[in-house]
mmCIF file of C-alpha atoms in Angstrom:
data_model
loop_
_atom_site.group_PDB
_atom_site.id
_atom_site.type_symbol
_atom_site.label_atom_id
_atom_site.label_comp_id
_atom_site.label_asym_id
_atom_site.label_seq_id
_atom_site.Cartn_x
_atom_site.Cartn_y
_atom_site.Cartn_z
ATOM 1 C CA MET A 1 0.029 -0.047 -0.086
ATOM 2 C CA ARG A 2 1.101 3.400 -0.804
ATOM 3 C CA VAL A 3 0.352 5.960 1.780
ATOM 4 C CA LEU A 4 0.736 9.792 2.066
ATOM 5 C CA LEU A 5 1.171 11.249 5.377
ATOM 6 C CA THR A 6 0.308 14.812 6.017
ATOM 7 C CA GLY A 7 2.105 16.030 9.042
ATOM 8 C CA GLY A 8 4.144 12.937 8.693
ATOM 9 C CA ALA A 9 7.561 14.332 10.457
ATOM 10 C CA GLY A 10 5.419 15.159 13.734
ATOM 11 C CA TYR A 11 6.021 13.119 17.020
ATOM 12 C CA ILE A 12 2.901 10.589 16.111
ATOM 13 C CA GLY A 13 3.431 10.728 12.017
ATOM 14 C CA ALA A 14 7.317 9.726 12.381
ATOM 15 C CA HIS A 15 6.317 6.955 14.392
ATOM 16 C CA THR A 16 3.426 6.040 12.335
ATOM 17 C CA VAL A 17 6.218 5.826 9.520
ATOM 18 C CA VAL A 18 8.294 3.799 10.822
ATOM 19 C CA GLU A 19 5.551 1.240 11.446
ATOM 20 C CA LEU A 20 4.510 1.686 7.706
ATOM 21 C CA VAL A 21 7.883 0.978 6.392
ATOM 22 C CA ALA A 22 8.633 -2.005 8.982
ATOM 23 C CA ALA A 23 4.916 -3.443 7.536
ATOM 24 C CA GLY A 24 6.186 -3.152 3.927
ATOM 25 C CA HIS A 25 4.169 -0.181 2.730
ATOM 26 C CA GLU A 26 5.646 2.865 1.125
ATOM 27 C CA ALA A 27 5.489 6.099 2.957
ATOM 28 C CA VAL A 28 5.323 9.510 1.353
ATOM 29 C CA ILE A 29 5.502 12.483 3.931
ATOM 30 C CA PHE A 30 4.015 16.167 3.235
ATOM 31 C CA ASP A 31 4.784 18.588 5.996
ATOM 32 C CA ASP A 32 5.292 22.485 6.159
ATOM 33 C CA PHE A 33 8.004 21.766 9.145
ATOM 34 C CA SER A 34 6.153 24.830 10.795
ATOM 35 C CA CYS A 35 5.873 22.436 14.140
ATOM 36 C CA SER A 36 8.340 19.542 13.020
ATOM 37 C CA SER A 37 11.861 19.044 11.398
ATOM 38 C CA PRO A 38 13.668 17.126 8.225
ATOM 39 C CA VAL A 39 15.941 16.164 10.986
ATOM 40 C CA ALA A 40 12.848 13.857 12.139
ATOM 41 C CA VAL A 41 12.554 12.285 8.228
ATOM 42 C CA GLU A 42 16.593 11.594 8.529
ATOM 43 C CA ARG A 43 16.054 9.748 11.926
ATOM 44 C CA VAL A 44 13.145 7.877 10.612
ATOM 45 C CA ASN A 45 15.226 6.573 7.517
ATOM 46 C CA GLU A 46 18.156 5.767 9.809
ATOM 47 C CA ILE A 47 15.501 3.283 11.753
ATOM 48 C CA THR A 48 14.014 1.768 8.807
ATOM 49 C CA GLY A 49 16.613 1.858 6.708
ATOM 50 C CA THR A 50 14.975 3.350 3.559
ATOM 51 C CA THR A 51 14.604 6.727 2.222
ATOM 52 C CA VAL A 52 11.067 7.953 2.837
ATOM 53 C CA GLU A 53 10.118 10.778 0.354
ATOM 54 C CA TYR A 54 8.824 13.754 1.738
ATOM 55 C CA ARG A 55 7.765 17.400 0.279
ATOM 56 C CA THR A 56 7.480 20.598 1.978
ATOM 57 C CA ILE A 57 3.850 21.344 1.689
ATOM 58 C CA ASP A 58 0.836 23.693 3.327
ATOM 59 C CA VAL A 59 -1.777 21.112 3.344
ATOM 60 C CA THR A 60 -4.111 24.022 3.698
ATOM 61 C CA ASP A 61 -2.901 25.059 0.148
ATOM 62 C CA PRO A 62 -5.120 22.851 -2.513
ATOM 63 C CA VAL A 63 -2.782 23.518 -5.031
ATOM 64 C CA ALA A 64 0.308 22.869 -3.956
ATOM 65 C CA VAL A 65 -1.298 19.596 -2.340
ATOM 66 C CA GLN A 66 -2.623 18.573 -5.628
ATOM 67 C CA THR A 67 1.068 19.129 -7.589
ATOM 68 C CA GLY A 68 2.622 17.054 -4.958
ATOM 69 C CA ILE A 69 0.308 14.192 -5.380
ATOM 70 C CA GLU A 70 0.939 14.124 -9.397
ATOM 71 C CA GLU A 71 4.545 14.587 -8.418
ATOM 72 C CA THR A 72 4.799 11.506 -5.804
ATOM 73 C CA GLY A 73 1.459 9.796 -6.358
ATOM 74 C CA PRO A 74 -0.902 7.608 -6.599
ATOM 75 C CA PHE A 75 -1.547 6.713 -3.422
ATOM 76 C CA ASP A 76 -4.024 4.081 -1.793
ATOM 77 C CA ALA A 77 -4.332 5.953 1.573
ATOM 78 C CA ILE A 78 -3.824 9.256 3.180
ATOM 79 C CA ILE A 79 -3.367 9.604 6.864
ATOM 80 C CA HIS A 80 -4.585 13.058 7.872
ATOM 81 C CA LEU A 81 -2.095 13.970 10.863
ATOM 82 C CA ALA A 82 -1.363 17.765 10.121
ATOM 83 C CA ALA A 83 -2.751 19.992 12.732
ATOM 84 C CA ARG A 84 -2.092 22.653 15.362
ATOM 85 C CA LYS A 85 -2.771 20.853 18.825
ATOM 86 C CA ALA A 86 -2.437 23.147 21.874
ATOM 87 C CA ILE A 87 -5.544 23.350 23.550
ATOM 88 C CA GLY A 88 -4.559 26.581 25.710
ATOM 89 C CA GLU A 89 -3.045 28.154 22.089
ATOM 90 C CA SER A 90 -6.639 27.262 20.657
ATOM 91 C CA VAL A 91 -8.316 29.333 22.883
ATOM 92 C CA SER A 92 -6.469 32.861 22.379
ATOM 93 C CA MET A 93 -5.728 31.566 18.088
ATOM 94 C CA PRO A 94 -9.171 30.415 17.303
ATOM 95 C CA LEU A 95 -9.223 31.636 13.716
ATOM 96 C CA GLU A 96 -5.898 29.809 13.309
ATOM 97 C CA TYR A 97 -7.152 26.692 14.607
ATOM 98 C CA TYR A 98 -10.080 26.615 12.667
ATOM 99 C CA ALA A 99 -8.323 27.520 9.652
ATOM 100 C CA ASN A 100 -5.635 24.922 9.646
ATOM 101 C CA ASN A 101 -7.427 22.161 10.957
ATOM 102 C CA VAL A 102 -11.046 22.049 9.383
ATOM 103 C CA GLY A 103 -9.245 24.175 6.135
ATOM 104 C CA SER A 104 -6.731 20.936 6.059
ATOM 105 C CA THR A 105 -9.252 18.293 6.208
ATOM 106 C CA LEU A 106 -11.283 19.893 3.766
ATOM 107 C CA VAL A 107 -8.085 20.040 1.143
ATOM 108 C CA MET A 108 -7.505 16.599 1.966
ATOM 109 C CA LEU A 109 -10.997 15.168 1.489
ATOM 110 C CA GLY A 110 -10.878 17.071 -1.897
ATOM 111 C CA ALA A 111 -7.484 15.281 -2.712
ATOM 112 C CA MET A 112 -8.945 11.970 -2.067
ATOM 113 C CA ARG A 113 -12.173 12.715 -3.952
ATOM 114 C CA ASP A 114 -10.276 14.079 -7.042
ATOM 115 C CA ASN A 115 -7.490 11.475 -7.159
ATOM 116 C CA GLY A 116 -9.245 8.571 -6.284
ATOM 117 C CA ILE A 117 -7.977 7.728 -3.322
ATOM 118 C CA GLY A 118 -9.753 4.998 -1.281
ATOM 119 C CA THR A 119 -9.200 5.262 2.325
ATOM 120 C CA PHE A 120 -8.644 8.500 4.462
ATOM 121 C CA LEU A 121 -7.819 7.646 7.994
ATOM 122 C CA PHE A 122 -7.942 11.161 10.220
ATOM 123 C CA SER A 123 -6.144 12.078 13.617
ATOM 124 C CA GLY A 124 -8.789 13.006 15.784
ATOM 125 C CA THR A 125 -9.057 13.026 19.674
ATOM 126 C CA GLY A 126 -10.631 12.031 22.929
ATOM 127 C CA THR A 127 -11.582 15.381 24.047
ATOM 128 C CA VAL A 128 -14.810 15.313 21.716
ATOM 129 C CA TYR A 129 -16.417 13.478 24.383
ATOM 130 C CA THR A 130 -18.727 15.552 26.355
ATOM 131 C CA HIS A 131 -20.316 13.914 29.251
ATOM 132 C CA GLN A 132 -18.050 12.734 32.399
ATOM 133 C CA GLU A 133 -20.455 10.525 33.125
ATOM 134 C CA ASP A 134 -20.373 8.074 30.442
ATOM 135 C CA LEU A 135 -16.766 7.395 31.462
ATOM 136 C CA PRO A 136 -15.410 5.125 30.307
ATOM 137 C CA PHE A 137 -15.631 6.293 26.743
ATOM 138 C CA VAL A 138 -16.812 4.327 23.892
ATOM 139 C CA GLU A 139 -17.067 5.088 20.156
ATOM 140 C CA THR A 140 -21.161 5.888 21.109
ATOM 141 C CA SER A 141 -20.337 7.831 24.056
ATOM 142 C CA ARG A 142 -21.834 11.409 23.410
ATOM 143 C CA THR A 143 -19.639 14.058 21.713
ATOM 144 C CA GLY A 144 -20.831 17.737 20.698
ATOM 145 C CA LEU A 145 -19.697 20.738 19.628
ATOM 146 C CA ASP A 146 -20.381 22.355 23.021
ATOM 147 C CA LEU A 147 -16.713 21.554 23.794
ATOM 148 C CA PRO A 148 -14.767 24.225 26.145
ATOM 149 C CA ASN A 149 -11.845 24.908 23.383
ATOM 150 C CA PRO A 150 -11.577 25.781 19.531
ATOM 151 C CA TYR A 151 -8.754 22.670 19.265
ATOM 152 C CA SER A 152 -11.181 19.926 20.442
ATOM 153 C CA LYS A 153 -14.277 21.801 18.681
ATOM 154 C CA SER A 154 -11.942 22.098 15.128
ATOM 155 C CA LYS A 155 -11.616 18.118 15.098
ATOM 156 C CA ARG A 156 -15.250 17.693 15.963
ATOM 157 C CA MET A 157 -16.035 20.011 12.789
ATOM 158 C CA CYS A 158 -13.747 17.714 10.973
ATOM 159 C CA GLU A 159 -15.528 14.741 11.937
ATOM 160 C CA GLU A 160 -18.787 15.837 10.742
ATOM 161 C CA VAL A 161 -17.101 16.975 7.355
ATOM 162 C CA MET A 162 -15.884 13.237 7.015
ATOM 163 C CA ARG A 163 -19.438 11.989 8.043
ATOM 164 C CA ASP A 164 -21.145 13.881 5.004
ATOM 165 C CA SER A 165 -18.235 12.965 2.892
ATOM 166 C CA ALA A 166 -18.530 9.316 3.274
ATOM 167 C CA LEU A 167 -22.201 9.703 2.493
ATOM 168 C CA THR A 168 -21.106 10.821 -1.062
ATOM 169 C CA ASP A 169 -19.330 7.721 -2.097
ATOM 170 C CA PRO A 170 -20.261 4.304 -0.351
ATOM 171 C CA ASP A 171 -17.025 2.633 -1.297
ATOM 172 C CA LYS A 172 -14.827 5.376 0.254
ATOM 173 C CA LYS A 173 -13.480 4.263 3.685
ATOM 174 C CA LEU A 174 -13.081 6.935 6.265
ATOM 175 C CA ILE A 175 -11.742 6.572 9.732
ATOM 176 C CA GLY A 176 -11.587 8.638 12.519
ATOM 177 C CA LEU A 177 -9.443 7.610 15.412
ATOM 178 C CA ARG A 178 -10.111 9.292 18.914
ATOM 179 C CA TYR A 179 -6.213 9.669 20.708
ATOM 180 C CA PHE A 180 -6.198 9.792 24.178
ATOM 181 C CA ASN A 181 -2.741 10.859 25.721
ATOM 182 C CA PRO A 182 0.296 9.576 23.801
ATOM 183 C CA ILE A 183 3.702 9.514 25.605
ATOM 184 C CA GLY A 184 6.747 7.595 25.312
ATOM 185 C CA ALA A 185 9.177 7.229 22.157
ATOM 186 C CA HIS A 186 10.875 4.823 19.698
ATOM 187 C CA GLU A 187 13.125 2.282 21.764
ATOM 188 C CA SER A 188 16.042 4.018 19.440
ATOM 189 C CA GLY A 189 15.990 7.147 21.084
ATOM 190 C CA LEU A 190 16.144 8.378 17.945
ATOM 191 C CA ILE A 191 12.498 9.873 17.384
ATOM 192 C CA GLY A 192 10.263 11.647 19.994
ATOM 193 C CA GLU A 193 8.248 14.310 20.989
ATOM 194 C CA ASP A 194 10.209 18.017 20.167
ATOM 195 C CA PRO A 195 7.641 20.344 21.393
ATOM 196 C CA GLN A 196 8.619 24.022 20.546
ATOM 197 C CA GLY A 197 8.848 26.588 23.335
ATOM 198 C CA ILE A 198 7.158 25.957 27.230
ATOM 199 C CA PRO A 199 5.572 22.332 26.446
ATOM 200 C CA ASN A 200 1.724 22.042 27.083
ATOM 201 C CA ASN A 201 1.608 18.527 27.571
ATOM 202 C CA LEU A 202 2.505 16.739 31.044
ATOM 203 C CA MET A 203 5.356 14.272 29.573
ATOM 204 C CA PRO A 204 7.891 16.627 28.061
ATOM 205 C CA ILE A 205 7.430 19.165 31.046
ATOM 206 C CA VAL A 206 8.360 15.859 33.415
ATOM 207 C CA ALA A 207 11.107 15.169 31.124
ATOM 208 C CA ARG A 208 12.516 18.457 31.049
ATOM 209 C CA VAL A 209 12.211 18.712 34.910
ATOM 210 C CA ALA A 210 14.082 15.153 34.964
ATOM 211 C CA ALA A 211 17.209 16.761 32.685
ATOM 212 C CA GLY A 212 17.377 19.790 34.883
ATOM 213 C CA ILE A 213 15.933 22.018 31.758
ATOM 214 C CA LEU A 214 13.048 23.083 33.930
ATOM 215 C CA PRO A 215 12.750 24.130 37.701
ATOM 216 C CA GLN A 216 9.307 22.270 38.586
ATOM 217 C CA VAL A 217 6.433 20.545 37.501
ATOM 218 C CA SER A 218 3.231 22.228 38.239
ATOM 219 C CA VAL A 219 0.267 19.755 39.364
ATOM 220 C CA PHE A 220 -3.084 21.548 38.617
ATOM 221 C CA GLY A 221 -5.328 20.266 41.138
ATOM 222 C CA ARG A 222 -4.706 17.945 44.107
ATOM 223 C CA ASP A 223 -8.586 17.986 45.391
ATOM 224 C CA TYR A 224 -10.181 15.811 42.699
ATOM 225 C CA ASP A 225 -12.026 12.835 43.573
ATOM 226 C CA THR A 226 -9.404 10.507 42.685
ATOM 227 C CA ALA A 227 -7.200 7.912 44.794
ATOM 228 C CA ASP A 228 -4.367 10.585 45.312
ATOM 229 C CA GLY A 229 -6.544 13.878 44.650
ATOM 230 C CA THR A 230 -5.073 14.042 40.920
ATOM 231 C CA ALA A 231 -6.339 14.227 37.528
ATOM 232 C CA LEU A 232 -6.734 10.601 35.945
ATOM 233 C CA ARG A 233 -5.667 9.988 32.202
ATOM 234 C CA ASP A 234 -5.230 7.246 29.888
ATOM 235 C CA TYR A 235 -1.474 7.189 28.566
ATOM 236 C CA ILE A 236 -0.834 5.328 25.563
ATOM 237 C CA HIS A 237 2.723 4.814 24.319
ATOM 238 C CA VAL A 238 3.384 6.519 20.688
ATOM 239 C CA VAL A 239 4.577 2.925 19.316
ATOM 240 C CA ASP A 240 1.424 1.571 20.443
ATOM 241 C CA LEU A 241 -0.571 4.105 18.853
ATOM 242 C CA ALA A 242 1.539 4.275 15.287
ATOM 243 C CA ARG A 243 0.461 0.754 15.411
ATOM 244 C CA GLY A 244 -3.119 1.652 15.387
ATOM 245 C CA HIS A 245 -3.044 3.685 12.476
ATOM 246 C CA LEU A 246 -1.016 0.642 10.564
ATOM 247 C CA ALA A 247 -3.999 -1.911 11.705
ATOM 248 C CA ALA A 248 -7.147 0.893 10.825
ATOM 249 C CA ILE A 249 -5.813 1.214 7.187
ATOM 250 C CA GLU A 250 -5.138 -2.333 6.842
ATOM 251 C CA HIS A 251 -8.648 -3.343 7.979
ATOM 252 C CA ALA A 252 -10.651 -0.331 6.589
ATOM 253 C CA GLU A 253 -13.955 -0.863 5.507
ATOM 254 C CA PRO A 254 -16.273 1.147 3.482
ATOM 255 C CA GLY A 255 -18.143 3.832 5.199
ATOM 256 C CA MET A 256 -17.335 6.274 8.228
ATOM 257 C CA HIS A 257 -16.063 4.566 11.072
ATOM 258 C CA PHE A 258 -14.805 5.819 14.630
ATOM 259 C CA PHE A 259 -12.412 4.013 16.799
ATOM 260 C CA ASN A 260 -10.988 5.061 20.380
ATOM 261 C CA LEU A 261 -7.091 4.338 20.842
ATOM 262 C CA GLY A 262 -6.211 4.258 24.105
ATOM 263 C CA THR A 263 -5.376 1.518 26.820
ATOM 264 C CA GLY A 264 -8.440 1.436 29.317
ATOM 265 C CA ARG A 265 -6.122 2.055 32.011
ATOM 266 C CA PRO A 266 -5.934 5.490 33.595
ATOM 267 C CA SER A 267 -3.016 6.892 35.446
ATOM 268 C CA SER A 268 -2.775 9.836 37.936
ATOM 269 C CA VAL A 269 -0.555 12.397 37.264
ATOM 270 C CA LEU A 270 1.422 11.726 40.464
ATOM 271 C CA GLU A 271 1.564 8.233 39.367
ATOM 272 C CA LEU A 272 2.965 9.298 35.959
ATOM 273 C CA ILE A 273 5.354 11.275 37.485
ATOM 274 C CA ALA A 274 6.511 8.480 40.126
ATOM 275 C CA ALA A 275 6.965 6.268 37.005
ATOM 276 C CA PHE A 276 9.157 8.932 35.612
ATOM 277 C CA GLU A 277 11.467 9.253 38.468
ATOM 278 C CA GLU A 278 11.759 5.630 38.823
ATOM 279 C CA ALA A 279 13.028 5.442 34.925
ATOM 280 C CA SER A 280 15.129 8.506 34.714
ATOM 281 C CA GLY A 281 16.793 7.737 38.381
ATOM 282 C CA ARG A 282 16.064 11.603 39.048
ATOM 283 C CA THR A 283 13.447 13.437 41.585
ATOM 284 C CA ILE A 284 11.011 15.554 40.045
ATOM 285 C CA THR A 285 10.334 18.539 41.769
ATOM 286 C CA THR A 286 6.442 19.248 42.032
ATOM 287 C CA VAL A 287 4.513 22.434 43.135
ATOM 288 C CA ASP A 288 0.485 22.349 43.840
ATOM 289 C CA ALA A 289 -1.297 24.545 41.718
ATOM 290 C CA PRO A 290 -5.014 25.441 40.992
ATOM 291 C CA ARG A 291 -7.319 23.578 38.682
ATOM 292 C CA ARG A 292 -7.107 24.623 35.155
ATOM 293 C CA PRO A 293 -10.533 25.907 33.735
ATOM 294 C CA GLY A 294 -11.904 23.072 31.441
ATOM 295 C CA ASP A 295 -9.793 20.315 32.779
ATOM 296 C CA ALA A 296 -11.808 16.798 33.329
ATOM 297 C CA GLN A 297 -11.297 14.974 36.477
ATOM 298 C CA ALA A 298 -10.535 11.768 34.546
ATOM 299 C CA THR A 299 -10.280 11.300 30.571
ATOM 300 C CA TYR A 300 -10.294 7.251 29.336
ATOM 301 C CA CYS A 301 -11.818 4.980 27.316
ATOM 302 C CA LEU A 302 -12.235 1.360 26.405
ATOM 303 C CA PRO A 303 -10.499 0.455 23.267
ATOM 304 C CA ASP A 304 -12.613 -2.992 22.758
ATOM 305 C CA LYS A 305 -13.662 -1.957 19.458
ATOM 306 C CA ALA A 306 -10.243 -1.485 17.686
ATOM 307 C CA ARG A 307 -9.069 -4.839 19.462
ATOM 308 C CA GLU A 308 -12.169 -6.268 18.034
ATOM 309 C CA LYS A 309 -12.134 -4.936 14.756
ATOM 310 C CA LEU A 310 -8.716 -4.073 13.756
ATOM 311 C CA GLY A 311 -6.779 -7.100 15.668
ATOM 312 C CA TRP A 312 -5.049 -4.041 17.519
ATOM 313 C CA ASN A 313 -4.058 -4.123 21.012
ATOM 314 C CA THR A 314 -1.463 -2.157 23.258
ATOM 315 C CA ASP A 315 1.865 -3.654 24.203
ATOM 316 C CA TYR A 316 3.713 -0.987 26.590
ATOM 317 C CA ASP A 317 2.575 0.364 29.857
ATOM 318 C CA ILE A 318 3.559 3.927 31.484
ATOM 319 C CA ARG A 319 6.881 2.384 32.402
ATOM 320 C CA ARG A 320 7.975 1.360 29.436
ATOM 321 C CA ALA A 321 6.358 4.894 27.995
ATOM 322 C CA CYS A 322 9.145 6.729 30.560
ATOM 323 C CA ALA A 323 11.699 4.586 29.846
ATOM 324 C CA ASP A 324 11.453 5.480 26.257
ATOM 325 C CA TYR A 325 11.276 8.977 26.733
ATOM 326 C CA TRP A 326 13.489 9.416 29.255
ATOM 327 C CA ARG A 327 16.241 7.582 26.633
ATOM 328 C CA TRP A 328 14.989 10.013 24.114
ATOM 329 C CA GLN A 329 15.398 13.318 26.457
ATOM 330 C CA GLU A 330 18.643 12.066 27.459
ATOM 331 C CA ARG A 331 19.805 11.825 23.731
ATOM 332 C CA ASN A 332 18.248 14.669 22.003
ATOM 333 C CA PRO A 333 18.127 17.365 25.097
ATOM 334 C CA ALA A 334 17.522 20.085 22.394
ATOM 335 C CA GLY A 335 15.384 18.088 20.442
ATOM 336 C CA TYR A 336 15.673 17.722 16.821
ATOM 337 C CA ARG A 337 17.903 20.999 16.871
ATOM 338 C CA ASP A 338 21.625 21.138 17.475
#
C-alpha cells in the first residue's frame, strides 16, 4: 500500500511512518515543518534503512497538495495528521485553529475525491467526548460542539465533514481515530516528541524537569475525587498509537468508522511522575497549583472496538513509555535542533 501522511514528520507521524515501512508499505510525507523538523525524516530513514520521500507542503493549500500528489502519487490511502494541537493556544488563536485544522481536512478530503484515493484516516481526539458520566468512553459516547476549546471543536467539526463526505461515495473508507494521551518515544532514542517553546503536555514538562531544564512540574489540582487527588488520564505509548494507524488502514472497510485508541487503564498525574522518577533515577520537583479551567477529573476509554475490529492491542505500559521517553530526552536535550 502506498500511503500519504500529512504532518508525517511530527511526533505521531514519524512513529507511524516507521511502523508503515516495517510492515512493507510505502510512505510519503507532506509537511510544512512549522512544528516539526526534516531531521525527524532523516532519523526515520536511519531506523528503517530506507529513504522516505517527503515534500515541504502546506496542506491547507489545495494547489500545492494537488501538485505534490501528481509528483509523488498515486496513493492508496491518506493518513491526515497535520494540525495545530495546543488546547491553551487554541483559546487565544481560534481563527488560526479553525482555518488550519478544518481547512486542511477539507483540502485533503478533496484530494482523496479528486485523485481516486480509497482510504482516509483522520487524526482525532478523545476530547470530543462531552459527558464525564459516560466514562469510560466508547465510540458511541456523547460528543458535541459544546466543547471547552477551539482545538476540540475543530476536531469535532472535521468528524462531521467526514461523515457527510462518506455519504457521497459508499465505497470510500473513512476512519476517525480518537486518541487519548500519547507518551513515550521510539526505543532507539532517535525520534520522539519535540515541542517548541514551553511544552503544553505533562510528559515533556516532566522530562525537562528531570533533565534540569525546567525547575518544577505544576500539578494542577490536588483535590479531585481520585485515589491521590490528581487527575486521571489514559496514557498510551506512541508506538502503540502508531501501530493503531497501521491496523486501521489495513483493516479499513467502506463507510465512516470511529475508533478509540487508548489503553483503558487510566493513571494519575502523580503516578506518571513517579514512573518517570523510576525510569530516570531523578527526583522531580512538583508544586501544587489550582485546577485549570476546563480540565476534566478523568478521561479514559474502552478500546474494545479497535481490538475486535482491527486486531490491535497495546503492548507497553507507562513505565516502558517513561523509560523510552527518558532515553530520547537524554540523547536529544534540544530535540532535533543542534
